[in-house]
Short mmCIF file of C-alpha atoms in Angstrom, two decimals:
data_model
loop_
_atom_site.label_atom_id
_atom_site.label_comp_id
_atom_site.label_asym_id
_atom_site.label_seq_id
_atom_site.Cartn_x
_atom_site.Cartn_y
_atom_site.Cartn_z
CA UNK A 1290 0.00 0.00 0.00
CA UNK A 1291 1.75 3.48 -1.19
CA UNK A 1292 2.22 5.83 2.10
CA UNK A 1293 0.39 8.88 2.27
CA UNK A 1294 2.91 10.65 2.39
CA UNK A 1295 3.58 9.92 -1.42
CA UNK A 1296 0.55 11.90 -2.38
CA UNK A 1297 1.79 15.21 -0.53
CA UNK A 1298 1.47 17.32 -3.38
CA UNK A 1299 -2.10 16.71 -3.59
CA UNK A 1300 -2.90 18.16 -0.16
CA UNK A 1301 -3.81 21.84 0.34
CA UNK A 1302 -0.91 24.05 2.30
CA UNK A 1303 -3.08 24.43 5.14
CA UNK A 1304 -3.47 20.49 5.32
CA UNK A 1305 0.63 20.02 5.11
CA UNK A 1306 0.77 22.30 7.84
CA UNK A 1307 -1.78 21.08 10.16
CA UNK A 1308 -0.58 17.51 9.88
CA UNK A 1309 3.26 18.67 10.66
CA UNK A 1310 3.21 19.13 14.70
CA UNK A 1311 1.34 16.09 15.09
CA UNK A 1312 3.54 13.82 13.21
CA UNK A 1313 6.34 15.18 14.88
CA UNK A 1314 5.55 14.36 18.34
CA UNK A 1315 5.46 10.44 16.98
CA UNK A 1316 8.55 10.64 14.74
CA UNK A 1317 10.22 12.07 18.19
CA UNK A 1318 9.09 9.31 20.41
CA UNK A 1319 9.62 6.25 17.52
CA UNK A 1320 13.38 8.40 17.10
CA UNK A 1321 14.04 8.14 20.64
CA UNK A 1322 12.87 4.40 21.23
CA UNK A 1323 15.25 3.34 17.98
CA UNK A 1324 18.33 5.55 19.21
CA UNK A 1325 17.86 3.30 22.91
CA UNK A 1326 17.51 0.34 20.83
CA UNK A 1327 20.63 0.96 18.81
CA UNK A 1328 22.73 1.98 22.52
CA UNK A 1329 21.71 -1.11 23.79
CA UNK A 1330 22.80 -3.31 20.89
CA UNK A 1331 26.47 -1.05 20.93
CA UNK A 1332 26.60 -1.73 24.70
CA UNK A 1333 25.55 -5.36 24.01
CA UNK A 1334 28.59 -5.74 21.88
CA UNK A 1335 30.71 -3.99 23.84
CA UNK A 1336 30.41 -6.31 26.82
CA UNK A 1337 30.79 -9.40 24.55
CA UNK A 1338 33.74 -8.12 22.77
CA UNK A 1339 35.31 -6.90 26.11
CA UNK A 1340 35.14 -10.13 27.82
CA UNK A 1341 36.03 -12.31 24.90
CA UNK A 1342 39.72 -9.80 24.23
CA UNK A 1343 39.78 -10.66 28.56
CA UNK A 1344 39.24 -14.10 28.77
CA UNK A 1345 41.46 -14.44 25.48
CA UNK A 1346 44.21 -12.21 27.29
CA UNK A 1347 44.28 -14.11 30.87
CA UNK A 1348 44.49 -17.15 28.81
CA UNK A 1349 47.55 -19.21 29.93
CA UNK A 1350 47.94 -22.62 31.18
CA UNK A 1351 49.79 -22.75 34.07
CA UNK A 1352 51.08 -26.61 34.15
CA UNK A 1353 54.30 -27.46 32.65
CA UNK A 1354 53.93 -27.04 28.51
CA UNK A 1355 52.83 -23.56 29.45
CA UNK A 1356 50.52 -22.65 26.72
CA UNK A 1357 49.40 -19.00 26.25
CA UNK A 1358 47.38 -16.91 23.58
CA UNK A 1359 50.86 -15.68 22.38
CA UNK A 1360 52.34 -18.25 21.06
CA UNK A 1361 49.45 -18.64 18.47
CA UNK A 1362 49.03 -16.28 15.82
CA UNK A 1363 45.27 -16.94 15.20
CA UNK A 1364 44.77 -16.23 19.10
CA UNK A 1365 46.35 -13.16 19.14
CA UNK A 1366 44.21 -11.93 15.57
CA UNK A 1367 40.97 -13.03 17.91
CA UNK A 1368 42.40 -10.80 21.29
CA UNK A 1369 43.20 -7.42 18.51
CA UNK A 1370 39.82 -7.98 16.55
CA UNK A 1371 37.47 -8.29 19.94
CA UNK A 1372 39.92 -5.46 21.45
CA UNK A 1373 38.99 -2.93 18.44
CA UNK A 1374 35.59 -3.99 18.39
CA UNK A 1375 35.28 -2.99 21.93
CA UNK A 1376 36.81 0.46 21.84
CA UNK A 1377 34.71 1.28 18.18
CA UNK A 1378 31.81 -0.26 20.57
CA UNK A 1379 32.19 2.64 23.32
CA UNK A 1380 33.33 5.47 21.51
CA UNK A 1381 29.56 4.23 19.58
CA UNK A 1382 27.87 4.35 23.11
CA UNK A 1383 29.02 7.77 23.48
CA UNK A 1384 27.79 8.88 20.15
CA UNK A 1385 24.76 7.19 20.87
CA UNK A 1386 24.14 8.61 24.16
CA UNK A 1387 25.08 12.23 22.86
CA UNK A 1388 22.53 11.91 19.97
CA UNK A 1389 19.40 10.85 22.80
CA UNK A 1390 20.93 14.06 25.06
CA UNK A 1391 21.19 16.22 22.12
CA UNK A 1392 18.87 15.39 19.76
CA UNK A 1393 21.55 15.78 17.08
CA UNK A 1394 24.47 13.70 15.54
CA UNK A 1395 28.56 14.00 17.54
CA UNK A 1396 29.97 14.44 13.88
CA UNK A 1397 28.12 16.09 11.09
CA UNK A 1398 24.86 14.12 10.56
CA UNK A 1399 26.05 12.70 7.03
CA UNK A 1400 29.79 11.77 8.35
CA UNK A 1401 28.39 10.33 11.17
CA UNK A 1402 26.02 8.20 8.99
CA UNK A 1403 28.66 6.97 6.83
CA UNK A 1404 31.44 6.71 9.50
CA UNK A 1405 28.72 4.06 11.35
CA UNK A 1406 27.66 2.14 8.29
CA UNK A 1407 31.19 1.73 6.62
CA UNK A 1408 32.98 0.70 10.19
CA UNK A 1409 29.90 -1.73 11.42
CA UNK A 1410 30.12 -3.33 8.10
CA UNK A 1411 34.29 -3.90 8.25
CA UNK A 1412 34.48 -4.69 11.99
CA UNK A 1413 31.77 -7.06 11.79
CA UNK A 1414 33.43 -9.02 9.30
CA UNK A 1415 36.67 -8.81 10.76
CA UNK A 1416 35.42 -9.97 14.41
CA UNK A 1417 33.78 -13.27 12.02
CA UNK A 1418 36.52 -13.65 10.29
CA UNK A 1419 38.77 -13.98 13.34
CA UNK A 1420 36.25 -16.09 15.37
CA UNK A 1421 36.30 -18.13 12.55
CA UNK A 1422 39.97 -18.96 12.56
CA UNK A 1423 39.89 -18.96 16.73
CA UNK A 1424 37.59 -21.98 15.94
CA UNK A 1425 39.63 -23.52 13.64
CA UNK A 1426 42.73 -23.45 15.86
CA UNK A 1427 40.90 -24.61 18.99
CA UNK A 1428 38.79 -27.48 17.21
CA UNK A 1429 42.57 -28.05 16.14
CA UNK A 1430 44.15 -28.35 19.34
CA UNK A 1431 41.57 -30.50 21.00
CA UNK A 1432 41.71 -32.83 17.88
CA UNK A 1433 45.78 -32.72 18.31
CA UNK A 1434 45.41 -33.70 21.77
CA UNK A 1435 46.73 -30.83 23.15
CA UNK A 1436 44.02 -29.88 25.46
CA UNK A 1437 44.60 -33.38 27.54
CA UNK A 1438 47.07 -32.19 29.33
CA UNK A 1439 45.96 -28.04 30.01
CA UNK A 1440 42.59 -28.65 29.53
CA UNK A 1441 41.22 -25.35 30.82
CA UNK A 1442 43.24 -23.30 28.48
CA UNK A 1443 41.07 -24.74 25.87
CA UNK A 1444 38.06 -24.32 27.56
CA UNK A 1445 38.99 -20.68 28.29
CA UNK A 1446 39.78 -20.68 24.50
CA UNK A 1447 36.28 -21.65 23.55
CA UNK A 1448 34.70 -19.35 26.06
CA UNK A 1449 36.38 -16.71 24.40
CA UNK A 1450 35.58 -17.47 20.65
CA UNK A 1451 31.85 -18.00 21.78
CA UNK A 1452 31.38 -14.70 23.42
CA UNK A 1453 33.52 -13.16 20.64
CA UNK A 1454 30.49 -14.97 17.58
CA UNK A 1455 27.98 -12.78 20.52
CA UNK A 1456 29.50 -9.14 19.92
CA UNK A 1457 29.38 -10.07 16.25
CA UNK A 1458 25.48 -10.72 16.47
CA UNK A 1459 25.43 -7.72 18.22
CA UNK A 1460 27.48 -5.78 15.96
CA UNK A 1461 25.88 -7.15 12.65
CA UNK A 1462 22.23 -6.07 13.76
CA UNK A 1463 23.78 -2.57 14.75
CA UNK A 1464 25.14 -2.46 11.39
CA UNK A 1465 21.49 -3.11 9.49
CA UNK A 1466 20.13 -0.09 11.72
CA UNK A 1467 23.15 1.88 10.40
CA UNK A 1468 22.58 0.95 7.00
CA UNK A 1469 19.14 1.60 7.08
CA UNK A 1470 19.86 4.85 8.86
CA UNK A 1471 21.86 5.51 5.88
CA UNK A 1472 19.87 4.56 3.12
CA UNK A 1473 16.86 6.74 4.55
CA UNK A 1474 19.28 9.20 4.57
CA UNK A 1475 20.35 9.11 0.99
CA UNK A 1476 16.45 8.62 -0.32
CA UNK A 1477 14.72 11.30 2.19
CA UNK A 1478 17.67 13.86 3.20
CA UNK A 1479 16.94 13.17 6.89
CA UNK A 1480 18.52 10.06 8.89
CA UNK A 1481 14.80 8.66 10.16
CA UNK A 1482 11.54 8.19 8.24
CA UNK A 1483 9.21 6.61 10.84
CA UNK B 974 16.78 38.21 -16.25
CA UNK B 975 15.18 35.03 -14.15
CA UNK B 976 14.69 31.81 -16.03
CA UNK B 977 11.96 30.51 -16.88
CA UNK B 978 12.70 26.95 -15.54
CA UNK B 979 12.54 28.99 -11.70
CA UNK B 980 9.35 29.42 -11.54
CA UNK B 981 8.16 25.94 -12.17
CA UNK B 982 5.31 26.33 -9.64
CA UNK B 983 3.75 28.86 -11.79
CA UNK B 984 3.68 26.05 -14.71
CA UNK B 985 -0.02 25.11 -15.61
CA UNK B 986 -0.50 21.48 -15.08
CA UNK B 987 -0.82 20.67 -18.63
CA UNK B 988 2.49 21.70 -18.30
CA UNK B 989 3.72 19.55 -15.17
CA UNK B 990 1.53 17.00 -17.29
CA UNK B 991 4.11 17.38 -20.26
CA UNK B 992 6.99 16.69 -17.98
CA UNK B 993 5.65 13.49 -16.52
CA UNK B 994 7.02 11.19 -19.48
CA UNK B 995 10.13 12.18 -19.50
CA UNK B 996 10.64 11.86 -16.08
CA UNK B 997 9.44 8.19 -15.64
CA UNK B 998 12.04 7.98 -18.88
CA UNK B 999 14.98 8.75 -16.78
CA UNK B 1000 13.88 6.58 -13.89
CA UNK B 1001 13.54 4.02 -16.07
CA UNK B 1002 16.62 4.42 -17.74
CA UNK B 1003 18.93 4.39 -14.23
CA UNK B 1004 16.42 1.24 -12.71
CA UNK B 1005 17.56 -0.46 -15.99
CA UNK B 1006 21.31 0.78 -15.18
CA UNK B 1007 21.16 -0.57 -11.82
CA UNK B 1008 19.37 -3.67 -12.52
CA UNK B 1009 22.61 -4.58 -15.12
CA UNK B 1010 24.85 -3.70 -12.14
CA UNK B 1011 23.18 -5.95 -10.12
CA UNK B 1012 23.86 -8.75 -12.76
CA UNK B 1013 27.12 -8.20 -13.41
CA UNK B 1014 27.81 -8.41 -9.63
CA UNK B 1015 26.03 -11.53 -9.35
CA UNK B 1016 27.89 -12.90 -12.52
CA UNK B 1017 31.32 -12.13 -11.24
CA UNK B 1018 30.02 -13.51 -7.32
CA UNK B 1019 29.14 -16.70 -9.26
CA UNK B 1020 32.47 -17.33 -11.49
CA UNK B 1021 34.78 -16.73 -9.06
CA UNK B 1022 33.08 -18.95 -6.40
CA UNK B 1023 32.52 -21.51 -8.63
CA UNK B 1024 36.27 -21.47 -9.80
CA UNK B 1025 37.20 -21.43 -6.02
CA UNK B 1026 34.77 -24.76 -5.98
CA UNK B 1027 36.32 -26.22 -8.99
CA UNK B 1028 39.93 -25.67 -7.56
CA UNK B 1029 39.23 -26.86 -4.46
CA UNK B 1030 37.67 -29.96 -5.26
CA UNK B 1031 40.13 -30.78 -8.23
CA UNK B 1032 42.99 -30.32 -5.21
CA UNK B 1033 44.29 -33.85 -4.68
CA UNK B 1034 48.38 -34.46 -4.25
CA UNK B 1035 49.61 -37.23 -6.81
CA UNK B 1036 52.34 -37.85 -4.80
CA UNK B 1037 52.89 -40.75 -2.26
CA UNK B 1038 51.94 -39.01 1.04
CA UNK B 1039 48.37 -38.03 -1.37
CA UNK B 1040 46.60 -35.41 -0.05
CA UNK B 1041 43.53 -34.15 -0.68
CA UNK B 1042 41.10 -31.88 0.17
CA UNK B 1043 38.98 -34.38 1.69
CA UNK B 1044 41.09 -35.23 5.01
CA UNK B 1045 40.78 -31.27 5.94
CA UNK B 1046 37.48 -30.69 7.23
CA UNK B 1047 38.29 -26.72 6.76
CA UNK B 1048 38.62 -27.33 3.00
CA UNK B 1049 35.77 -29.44 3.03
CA UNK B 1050 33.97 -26.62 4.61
CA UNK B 1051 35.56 -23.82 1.77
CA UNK B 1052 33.89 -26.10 -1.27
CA UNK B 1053 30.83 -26.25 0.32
CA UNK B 1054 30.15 -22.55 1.00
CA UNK B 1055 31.55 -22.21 -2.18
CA UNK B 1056 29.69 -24.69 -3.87
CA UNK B 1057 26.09 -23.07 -2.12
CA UNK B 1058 27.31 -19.68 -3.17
CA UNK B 1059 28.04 -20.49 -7.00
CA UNK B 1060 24.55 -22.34 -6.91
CA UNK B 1061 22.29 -19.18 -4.93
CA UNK B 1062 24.04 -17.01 -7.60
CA UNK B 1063 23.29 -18.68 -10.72
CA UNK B 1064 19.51 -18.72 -9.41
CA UNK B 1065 20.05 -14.66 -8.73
CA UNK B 1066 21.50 -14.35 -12.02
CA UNK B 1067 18.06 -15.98 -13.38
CA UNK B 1068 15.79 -13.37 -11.10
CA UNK B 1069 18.35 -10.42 -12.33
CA UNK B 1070 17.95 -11.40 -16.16
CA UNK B 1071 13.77 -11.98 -15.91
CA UNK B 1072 13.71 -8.51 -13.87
CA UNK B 1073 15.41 -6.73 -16.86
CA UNK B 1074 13.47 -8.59 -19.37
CA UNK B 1075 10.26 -8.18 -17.79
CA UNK B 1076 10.44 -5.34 -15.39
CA UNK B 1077 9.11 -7.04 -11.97
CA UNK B 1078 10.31 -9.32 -9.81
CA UNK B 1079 10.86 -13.32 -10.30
CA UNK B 1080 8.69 -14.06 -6.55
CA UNK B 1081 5.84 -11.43 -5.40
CA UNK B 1082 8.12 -8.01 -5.30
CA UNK B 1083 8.58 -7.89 -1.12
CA UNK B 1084 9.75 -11.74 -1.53
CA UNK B 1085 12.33 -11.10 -3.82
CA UNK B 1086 13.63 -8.30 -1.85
CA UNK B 1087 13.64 -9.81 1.35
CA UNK B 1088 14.81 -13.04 0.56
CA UNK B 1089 17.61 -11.32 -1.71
CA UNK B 1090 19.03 -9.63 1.30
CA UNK B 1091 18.73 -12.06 3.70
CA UNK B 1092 20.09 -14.75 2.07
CA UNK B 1093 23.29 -12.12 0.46
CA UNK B 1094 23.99 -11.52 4.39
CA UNK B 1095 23.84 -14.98 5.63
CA UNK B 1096 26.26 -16.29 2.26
CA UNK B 1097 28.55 -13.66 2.86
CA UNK B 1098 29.20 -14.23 6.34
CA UNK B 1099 29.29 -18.06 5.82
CA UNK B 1100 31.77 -18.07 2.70
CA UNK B 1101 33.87 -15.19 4.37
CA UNK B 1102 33.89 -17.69 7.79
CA UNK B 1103 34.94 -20.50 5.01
CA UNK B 1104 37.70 -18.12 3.65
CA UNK B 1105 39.27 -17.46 6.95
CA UNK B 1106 39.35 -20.92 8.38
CA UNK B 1107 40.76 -22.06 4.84
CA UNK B 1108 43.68 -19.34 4.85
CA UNK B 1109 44.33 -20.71 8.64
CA UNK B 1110 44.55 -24.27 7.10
CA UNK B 1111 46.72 -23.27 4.29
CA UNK B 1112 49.14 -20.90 6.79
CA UNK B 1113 49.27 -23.96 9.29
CA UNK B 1114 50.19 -27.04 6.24
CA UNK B 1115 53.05 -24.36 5.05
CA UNK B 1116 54.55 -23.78 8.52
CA UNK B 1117 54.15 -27.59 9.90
CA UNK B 1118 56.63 -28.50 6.70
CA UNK B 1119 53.48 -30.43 4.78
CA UNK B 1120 53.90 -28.18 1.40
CA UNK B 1121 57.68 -28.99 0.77
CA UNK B 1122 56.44 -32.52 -0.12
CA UNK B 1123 53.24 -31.67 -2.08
CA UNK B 1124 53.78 -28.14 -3.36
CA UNK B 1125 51.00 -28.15 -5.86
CA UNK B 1126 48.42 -29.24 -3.31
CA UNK B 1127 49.53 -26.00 -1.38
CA UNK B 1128 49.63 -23.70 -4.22
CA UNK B 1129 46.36 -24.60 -5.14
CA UNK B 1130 44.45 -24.39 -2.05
CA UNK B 1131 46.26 -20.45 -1.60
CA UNK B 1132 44.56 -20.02 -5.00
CA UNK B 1133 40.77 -21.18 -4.34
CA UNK B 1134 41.06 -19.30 -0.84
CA UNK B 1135 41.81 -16.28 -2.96
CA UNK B 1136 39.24 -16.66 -5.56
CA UNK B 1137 37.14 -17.63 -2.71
CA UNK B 1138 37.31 -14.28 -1.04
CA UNK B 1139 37.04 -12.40 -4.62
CA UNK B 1140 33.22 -14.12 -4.43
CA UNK B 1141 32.58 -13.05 -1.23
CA UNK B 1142 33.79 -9.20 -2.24
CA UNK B 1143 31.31 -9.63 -5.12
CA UNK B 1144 28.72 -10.98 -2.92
CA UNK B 1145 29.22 -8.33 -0.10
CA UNK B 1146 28.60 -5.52 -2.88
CA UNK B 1147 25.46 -7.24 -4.06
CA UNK B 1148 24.27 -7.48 -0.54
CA UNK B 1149 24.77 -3.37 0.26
CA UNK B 1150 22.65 -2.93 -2.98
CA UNK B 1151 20.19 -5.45 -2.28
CA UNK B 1152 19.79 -4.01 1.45
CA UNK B 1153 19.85 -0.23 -0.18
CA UNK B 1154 16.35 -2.17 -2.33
CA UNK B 1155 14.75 -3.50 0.75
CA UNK B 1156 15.08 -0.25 2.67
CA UNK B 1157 14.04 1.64 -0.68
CA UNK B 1158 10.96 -0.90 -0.79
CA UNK B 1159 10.19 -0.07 3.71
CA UNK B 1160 10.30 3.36 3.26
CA UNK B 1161 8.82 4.90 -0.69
CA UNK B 1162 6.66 1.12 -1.26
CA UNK B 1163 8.74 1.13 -4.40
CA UNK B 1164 12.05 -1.09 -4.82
CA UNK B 1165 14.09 1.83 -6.62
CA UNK B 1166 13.98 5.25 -5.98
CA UNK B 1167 16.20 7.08 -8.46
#
């Protein structure tokens, strides 16, 4: 069914103008309720990102092979990808939280846009592409035997690549309601259409 | 002295009338435009994934120790996302060349959109989760020693984890325009809005 809005030049003046405070007072309140559901998906992947690049970190077997995170290259590409995703993730909540405050974008409104679109899309395939890999290596290890002997610092391992797949589910739904910010954006000149 | 083409709101509506043709011309024109850039991303998506599939299958050492793809359960996984990819764009490439020829959609119009996007999301992540655990593979064979023997098998697995990603660059392009049609389609009711 074609919106109403499409037939606006059909309206009187006077009709445009009584609809306008009305339908801003809605736009507001459906603006507000999607810029708290977009903080809470940042701060969702946030806290999975920042405890996977933790347990990741703390990750060394204490017995006598001593294994640690640093000795594997893939383990270290899962601790820098969850690390970045987790600073990106709060300098986000603090856009986020500035734009419900303000009513208005940190950067300029298009750079801002673009800046959230473009680095959700790259960080969320970086953060799969690493978990990926981190799966790989562990699945690896535990077929190689390795985690007999220091089993917990494959556990830990896991742990970490699981909550690391989480801030990617996070960060992946973020980045369709940044890419739908920005496509409304390019089609209507303003960053919501509700 | 103003131009005429200023004061367009003082046009008669025979004259707006006049205009309406050429308008829907241009549209038409750019839809068409889009539409072939659409197919030419899904052609390229499906030749280099199948090629990655065709390498990667074909990838058996003829020498004594005789590897093959099929005792890696990574590479396994690379030909089958690539394998699903090649196969979900050849069907695209048949809903791309009936939308030109026809001008509407293969399924009902909200369908097609939908199920385009989804299902360019969900391929890209898989084949790019392929890609990485593949390249992992490859880096860990070179490094344990296993490629002096068989260099070929090596070689060739680098290649169909390159091609491999190419698809999934292809694939990730089609997606952002297939997601820029769905959120055309949410917020004008029309699929392009040019």
């Amino acid at each position: 069914m074609p919106s109403p809005l499409r037939n606006g030049d059909l309206r009187s003046p006077a009709a445009v103008l009584r609809q306008i405070p009305f339908q801003s007072t809605v736009s507001e309140q459906k603006l507000r309720r999607l810029n708290i559901l977009i903080l809470i998906l940042r701060f969702a992947a946030f806290c999975f990102s920042l405890a996977a690049a933790v347990f990741m970190a703390s990750n060394s077997s204490r017995s006598h092979d001593s294994h640690s995170w640093l000795h594997f290259p893939t383990f270290r590409y899962v601790l820098a990808a969850n690390s970045i995703v987790a600073v990106y993730s709060l300098f986000e909540i603090c856009a986020a939280v500035w734009e419900i405050l303000k009513s208005e974008t940190l950067l300029p409104e298009s750079v801002q846009l673009w800046f959230d679109f473009s680095h959700d899309q790259v960080f969320a395939y970086m953060l799969l592409s690493a978990e990926a890999v981190g799966t790989g290596e562990a699945r690896r290890l535990r077929g190689g035997g390795a985690c007999d002997a220091s089993g917990g610092f494959c556990v830990q391992a896991y742990i970490s690549v699981a909550l690391g797949f989480s801030g990617f589910a996070f960060l992946a739904l973020s980045g369709l309601l940044s890419g739908f910010r920005v496509a409304c954006f390019v089609i209507t000149g303003s960053r919501f259409h509700l």
